[in-house]
């Protein structure tokens, strides 16, 4: 290993390496840039492969692969872009202290021990020699054997820090199989209705042809139970099934978020689900309202999903969505 004082000599470590970063949607948007121009420039100038995970998840994985010098170049471009974003956000704000640039790496848990070092010696050395803050999460990320490593500081400190982390990762490769972390979508995004599959994106149900094919195949083979089928003898989720009705009770203080301004939300739910939805008038002395949903089982399950989504967004304080 050609390492002088823990610093990587630029040409000395030309080994291909892959580093995974966890980013919020907004950060990913900044890296991609208008019409993908920013990421294209980063790929061309750094020579690293930069892949961004698909999906409508609040978090995305950005994978950077290449020789170490290409990785450092890509990291410096990302860190500088984030610093630019911080500067831009500060121009109109009254905040005086400048927040540091923060990146989150996703590292196999089997390599985190080497990164921390005996009694925390290695991580301390990295912090002191680079001036960056480095934190290794205590818990593994959901359904994976990876941990988040958060680095924050000036772009220069971050690049020096990434160099040292790369040395550690090359010197102690992961042990055993790694289960990579895959971010989960924000809500249950797939719905089967009328023999078709839909994914929910924002406020709209988007037909999903590949899943529809799978769903239709599943319908032809009895061992598969379609989603939403809880009662035995329930005919598959299909538009031709007879209509039935389902009743819900909703607390008075939450009914407003389902009705919306002048009934806008409830009308939207009716249109998207194809179900009829009746909300009973408030009865004196009762803290709840009765809601009756009528339609095919598919329409009902879609309407229930949409109502629940409205309720949970209200309860978690995302009512503006």
Coordinates of C-alpha atoms in Angstrom, one line a residue:
X1 CA 0.0 0.0 0.0
X2 CA 1.4 3.3 -1.0
X3 CA 0.2 5.6 1.8
X4 CA 2.3 8.4 3.2
X5 CA 1.1 9.4 6.6
X6 CA -2.4 8.1 5.9
X7 CA -2.6 10.5 2.9
X8 CA -3.1 8.8 -0.4
X9 CA -0.5 9.7 -3.0
X10 CA -2.6 10.6 -6.0
X11 CA -1.3 8.1 -8.5
X12 CA -0.3 5.4 -6.0
X13 CA -3.7 3.9 -5.3
X14 CA -5.1 3.4 -8.7
X15 CA -7.5 0.6 -7.7
X16 CA -11.1 0.5 -8.7
X17 CA -13.4 1.2 -5.8
X18 CA -17.1 1.8 -5.3
X19 CA -18.4 4.2 -2.8
X20 CA -22.1 4.5 -2.1
X21 CA -23.7 7.8 -0.9
X22 CA -27.2 8.3 0.6
X23 CA -28.9 11.5 -0.4
X24 CA -32.2 13.2 0.0
X25 CA -34.2 13.9 -3.2
X26 CA -33.3 17.6 -3.1
X27 CA -29.6 16.8 -3.0
X28 CA -30.0 14.4 -5.8
X29 CA -31.8 17.0 -7.9
X30 CA -28.8 19.4 -7.3
X31 CA -26.3 16.7 -8.5
X32 CA -28.4 15.8 -11.6
X33 CA -28.9 19.5 -12.5
X34 CA -31.1 20.8 -15.3
X35 CA -31.7 18.1 -18.0
X36 CA -28.9 16.1 -16.3
X37 CA -26.2 18.6 -17.2
X38 CA -24.5 18.7 -13.8
X39 CA -24.1 15.0 -13.4
X40 CA -23.0 14.7 -17.1
X41 CA -20.2 17.2 -16.4
X42 CA -19.2 15.4 -13.2
X43 CA -18.9 12.1 -15.1
X44 CA -16.9 13.6 -17.9
X45 CA -14.5 15.6 -15.7
X46 CA -13.9 13.0 -13.0
X47 CA -13.9 9.9 -15.2
X48 CA -15.9 8.1 -12.5
X49 CA -19.1 6.2 -13.1
X50 CA -21.9 8.0 -11.2
X51 CA -25.2 6.1 -10.9
X52 CA -28.3 7.3 -9.2
X53 CA -30.9 4.8 -7.9
X54 CA -34.3 5.0 -9.5
X55 CA -37.5 5.4 -7.7
X56 CA -39.8 7.9 -6.0
X57 CA -38.1 7.4 -2.6
X58 CA -37.4 10.3 -0.3
X59 CA -33.8 9.0 -0.2
X60 CA -31.7 7.8 -3.1
X61 CA -28.4 6.0 -3.4
X62 CA -25.7 7.6 -5.5
X63 CA -23.0 5.1 -6.5
X64 CA -19.5 6.3 -7.5
X65 CA -17.2 3.8 -9.1
X66 CA -13.7 4.2 -10.6
X67 CA -10.0 4.5 -9.9
X68 CA -9.4 6.3 -6.6
X69 CA -8.3 9.5 -8.2
X70 CA -11.5 9.6 -10.3
X71 CA -13.5 9.0 -7.1
X72 CA -11.8 11.9 -5.3
X73 CA -12.4 14.2 -8.3
X74 CA -16.1 13.2 -8.3
X75 CA -16.3 13.8 -4.5
X76 CA -14.7 17.2 -4.8
X77 CA -17.2 18.2 -7.4
X78 CA -20.1 17.0 -5.3
X79 CA -18.8 18.7 -2.2
X80 CA -18.3 22.0 -4.1
X81 CA -21.8 21.8 -5.6
X82 CA -23.3 21.3 -2.1
X83 CA -21.3 24.3 -0.8
X84 CA -22.6 26.4 -3.7
X85 CA -26.1 25.3 -2.7
X86 CA -25.4 26.3 0.9
X87 CA -24.1 29.7 -0.2
X88 CA -27.1 30.3 -2.4
X89 CA -29.5 29.4 0.4
X90 CA -27.8 31.8 2.7
X91 CA -28.0 34.9 0.5
X92 CA -31.6 35.5 1.4
X93 CA -31.5 34.2 4.9
X94 CA -30.6 35.9 8.2
X95 CA -28.4 32.9 9.3
X96 CA -24.9 34.2 10.0
X97 CA -23.0 31.0 10.7
X98 CA -22.4 28.9 7.6
X99 CA -23.5 25.2 7.9
X100 CA -20.9 22.7 6.9
X101 CA -21.2 20.5 3.8
X102 CA -22.5 17.1 4.8
X103 CA -22.3 13.8 3.0
X104 CA -23.6 10.4 4.1
X105 CA -21.6 7.3 2.9
X106 CA -23.1 3.9 3.1
X107 CA -20.4 1.4 4.3
X108 CA -20.7 -2.4 4.9
X109 CA -20.9 -2.9 8.7
X110 CA -17.9 -5.4 8.5
X111 CA -15.7 -2.5 7.4
X112 CA -16.9 0.0 10.1
X113 CA -14.7 -1.6 12.8
X114 CA -11.6 -0.8 10.8
X115 CA -12.8 2.7 10.2
X116 CA -13.4 3.3 13.9
X117 CA -10.2 1.6 14.9
X118 CA -9.3 0.1 18.4
X119 CA -11.0 2.3 21.0
X120 CA -11.9 4.8 18.3
X121 CA -8.3 5.5 17.4
X122 CA -8.6 5.5 13.6
X123 CA -11.7 7.7 13.5
X124 CA -10.0 10.1 15.9
X125 CA -6.9 10.2 13.7
X126 CA -9.1 10.9 10.6
X127 CA -11.0 13.7 12.4
X128 CA -7.8 15.3 13.6
X129 CA -5.8 15.1 10.4
X130 CA -8.6 16.3 8.1
X131 CA -10.6 18.7 10.3
X132 CA -13.8 16.9 9.1
X133 CA -16.5 15.6 11.5
X134 CA -16.9 11.9 11.0
X135 CA -19.7 9.8 12.6
X136 CA -20.4 6.1 12.2
X137 CA -24.1 5.2 12.9
X138 CA -24.5 2.7 15.8
X139 CA -27.3 0.8 14.0
X140 CA -27.4 -0.8 10.6
X141 CA -29.7 0.7 8.0
X142 CA -33.0 -1.1 7.7
X143 CA -32.9 -4.5 6.0
X144 CA -29.2 -4.3 5.2
X145 CA -25.8 -5.0 6.7
X146 CA -24.6 -1.4 6.0
X147 CA -24.2 1.6 8.2
X148 CA -24.3 5.3 7.5
X149 CA -21.1 7.2 7.9
X150 CA -21.7 11.0 8.1
X151 CA -18.9 13.3 7.1
X152 CA -19.2 17.1 7.4
X153 CA -16.9 20.0 7.1
X154 CA -15.4 22.2 4.4
X155 CA -15.2 20.7 0.8
X156 CA -11.4 20.4 1.3
X157 CA -11.8 18.6 4.7
X158 CA -14.4 16.3 3.1
X159 CA -12.1 15.3 0.2
X160 CA -9.2 14.6 2.6
X161 CA -11.5 12.6 4.8
X162 CA -12.9 10.5 1.8
X163 CA -9.2 9.8 0.8
X164 CA -8.5 8.3 4.2
X165 CA -11.8 6.3 4.3
X166 CA -10.9 4.9 0.8
X167 CA -7.5 3.7 2.2
X168 CA -9.2 2.0 5.1
X169 CA -11.8 0.3 2.8
X170 CA -9.0 -0.9 0.5
X171 CA -6.9 -2.2 3.3
X172 CA -9.7 -4.1 5.0
X173 CA -12.2 -5.4 2.4
X174 CA -15.8 -6.4 3.6
X175 CA -16.1 -9.8 5.2
X176 CA -18.9 -12.1 4.3
X177 CA -21.8 -11.1 2.1
X178 CA -23.1 -7.5 2.2
X179 CA -26.8 -6.9 2.0
X180 CA -26.9 -3.4 0.4
X181 CA -29.3 -0.8 1.8
X182 CA -32.2 0.0 -0.5
X183 CA -34.3 3.1 0.4
X184 CA -38.0 2.4 0.8
X185 CA -40.7 4.5 -1.0
X186 CA -42.5 7.0 1.3
X187 CA -45.8 5.1 1.3
X188 CA -47.3 1.9 -0.1
X189 CA -47.0 2.9 -3.7
X190 CA -48.7 0.0 -5.5
X191 CA -52.4 -0.5 -5.7
X192 CA -54.3 -3.1 -7.7
X193 CA -57.7 -1.9 -8.9
X194 CA -59.9 -3.2 -11.7
X195 CA -57.4 -5.8 -12.7
X196 CA -54.8 -3.1 -13.2
X197 CA -51.8 -2.0 -11.1
X198 CA -51.2 1.6 -10.2
X199 CA -48.4 3.4 -8.5
X200 CA -49.2 6.4 -6.4
X201 CA -47.0 9.4 -7.3
X202 CA -47.8 12.5 -5.5
X203 CA -51.6 12.8 -5.7
X204 CA -52.1 10.7 -8.8
X205 CA -52.5 7.0 -9.5
X206 CA -50.3 6.1 -12.5
X207 CA -51.1 2.9 -14.3
X208 CA -48.1 0.5 -14.1
X209 CA -48.2 -1.9 -17.1
X210 CA -45.4 -4.3 -15.9
X211 CA -47.1 -4.8 -12.6
X212 CA -50.5 -5.1 -14.2
X213 CA -49.2 -8.0 -16.3
X214 CA -47.9 -9.7 -13.1
X215 CA -51.1 -8.9 -11.3
X216 CA -53.2 -10.5 -14.1
X217 CA -51.0 -13.6 -14.1
X218 CA -51.4 -13.8 -10.4
X219 CA -55.1 -13.6 -10.8
X220 CA -55.1 -16.7 -13.0
X221 CA -53.2 -18.8 -10.4
X222 CA -55.3 -19.3 -7.3
X223 CA -52.3 -19.7 -4.9
X224 CA -51.6 -16.0 -5.2
X225 CA -53.8 -13.9 -3.0
X226 CA -54.3 -10.4 -4.4
X227 CA -53.6 -7.5 -2.0
X228 CA -56.5 -6.5 0.1
X229 CA -57.9 -10.0 0.1
X230 CA -58.5 -10.9 3.7
X231 CA -61.8 -12.8 3.6
X232 CA -61.9 -16.3 2.2
X233 CA -63.9 -16.7 -1.0
X234 CA -63.3 -13.1 -1.9
X235 CA -63.4 -12.8 -5.7
X236 CA -60.1 -11.4 -7.1
X237 CA -59.8 -7.6 -7.2
X238 CA -61.6 -7.0 -10.4
X239 CA -63.9 -4.3 -11.7
X240 CA -66.6 -6.8 -12.6
X241 CA -67.0 -7.9 -9.0
X242 CA -70.3 -6.9 -7.3
X243 CA -70.4 -3.6 -5.4
X244 CA -70.4 -3.7 -1.7
X245 CA -70.0 -1.0 0.9
X246 CA -67.6 -0.4 3.7
X247 CA -68.0 1.9 6.7
X248 CA -65.3 3.9 8.5
X249 CA -65.5 6.3 11.4
X250 CA -63.2 9.3 11.3
X251 CA -62.6 11.8 14.2
X252 CA -64.3 15.2 13.7
X253 CA -61.1 17.1 13.9
X254 CA -59.6 15.1 11.0
X255 CA -62.6 15.1 8.7
X256 CA -61.7 18.5 7.3
X257 CA -58.4 17.2 5.8
X258 CA -60.4 14.5 3.9
X259 CA -63.1 16.8 2.6
X260 CA -60.7 19.6 1.7
X261 CA -61.6 23.2 0.7
X262 CA -65.2 23.1 -0.7
X263 CA -65.0 19.3 -1.0
X264 CA -61.9 19.4 -3.3
X265 CA -60.1 16.5 -1.6
X266 CA -63.0 14.2 -1.3
X267 CA -63.9 14.8 -4.9
X268 CA -60.3 13.9 -5.9
X269 CA -60.5 10.7 -3.9
X270 CA -63.9 9.9 -5.5
X271 CA -62.4 10.4 -9.0
X272 CA -59.2 8.5 -8.4
X273 CA -60.9 5.5 -6.7
X274 CA -64.1 5.3 -8.7
X275 CA -65.9 4.7 -5.4
X276 CA -68.9 6.5 -4.0
X277 CA -68.1 8.1 -0.7
X278 CA -70.7 9.5 1.7
X279 CA -69.9 11.4 4.8
X280 CA -72.7 11.5 7.4
X281 CA -73.6 14.7 9.1
X282 CA -72.1 15.3 12.5
X283 CA -74.3 13.9 15.2
X284 CA -74.6 15.8 18.5
X285 CA -72.5 14.5 21.3
X286 CA -70.4 12.3 19.0
X287 CA -66.7 13.0 18.3
X288 CA -66.7 10.9 15.1
X289 CA -68.3 11.0 11.7
X290 CA -69.4 8.0 9.7
X291 CA -68.0 7.5 6.2
X292 CA -69.6 5.0 3.8
X293 CA -67.6 3.9 0.8
X294 CA -69.5 2.0 -1.9
X295 CA -68.1 0.3 -5.0
X296 CA -66.3 -2.8 -6.2
X297 CA -63.8 -4.2 -3.7
X298 CA -61.0 -2.7 -5.8
X299 CA -62.6 0.8 -5.7
X300 CA -63.1 0.5 -1.9
X301 CA -59.5 -0.5 -1.2
X302 CA -58.2 2.3 -3.4
X303 CA -60.5 4.8 -1.6
X304 CA -59.5 3.5 1.8
X305 CA -55.8 3.8 0.8
X306 CA -56.3 7.4 -0.3
X307 CA -58.2 8.4 2.8
X308 CA -55.5 6.8 5.0
X309 CA -52.8 8.5 3.1
X310 CA -54.6 11.9 3.7
X311 CA -55.0 11.1 7.4
X312 CA -51.4 10.0 7.9
X313 CA -50.0 13.0 6.1
X314 CA -52.2 15.2 8.4
X315 CA -51.2 13.4 11.6
X316 CA -47.4 13.4 10.7
X317 CA -47.6 17.1 10.0
X318 CA -47.2 16.8 6.2
X319 CA -50.7 18.2 5.7
X320 CA -49.4 20.6 3.1
X321 CA -48.7 17.7 0.7

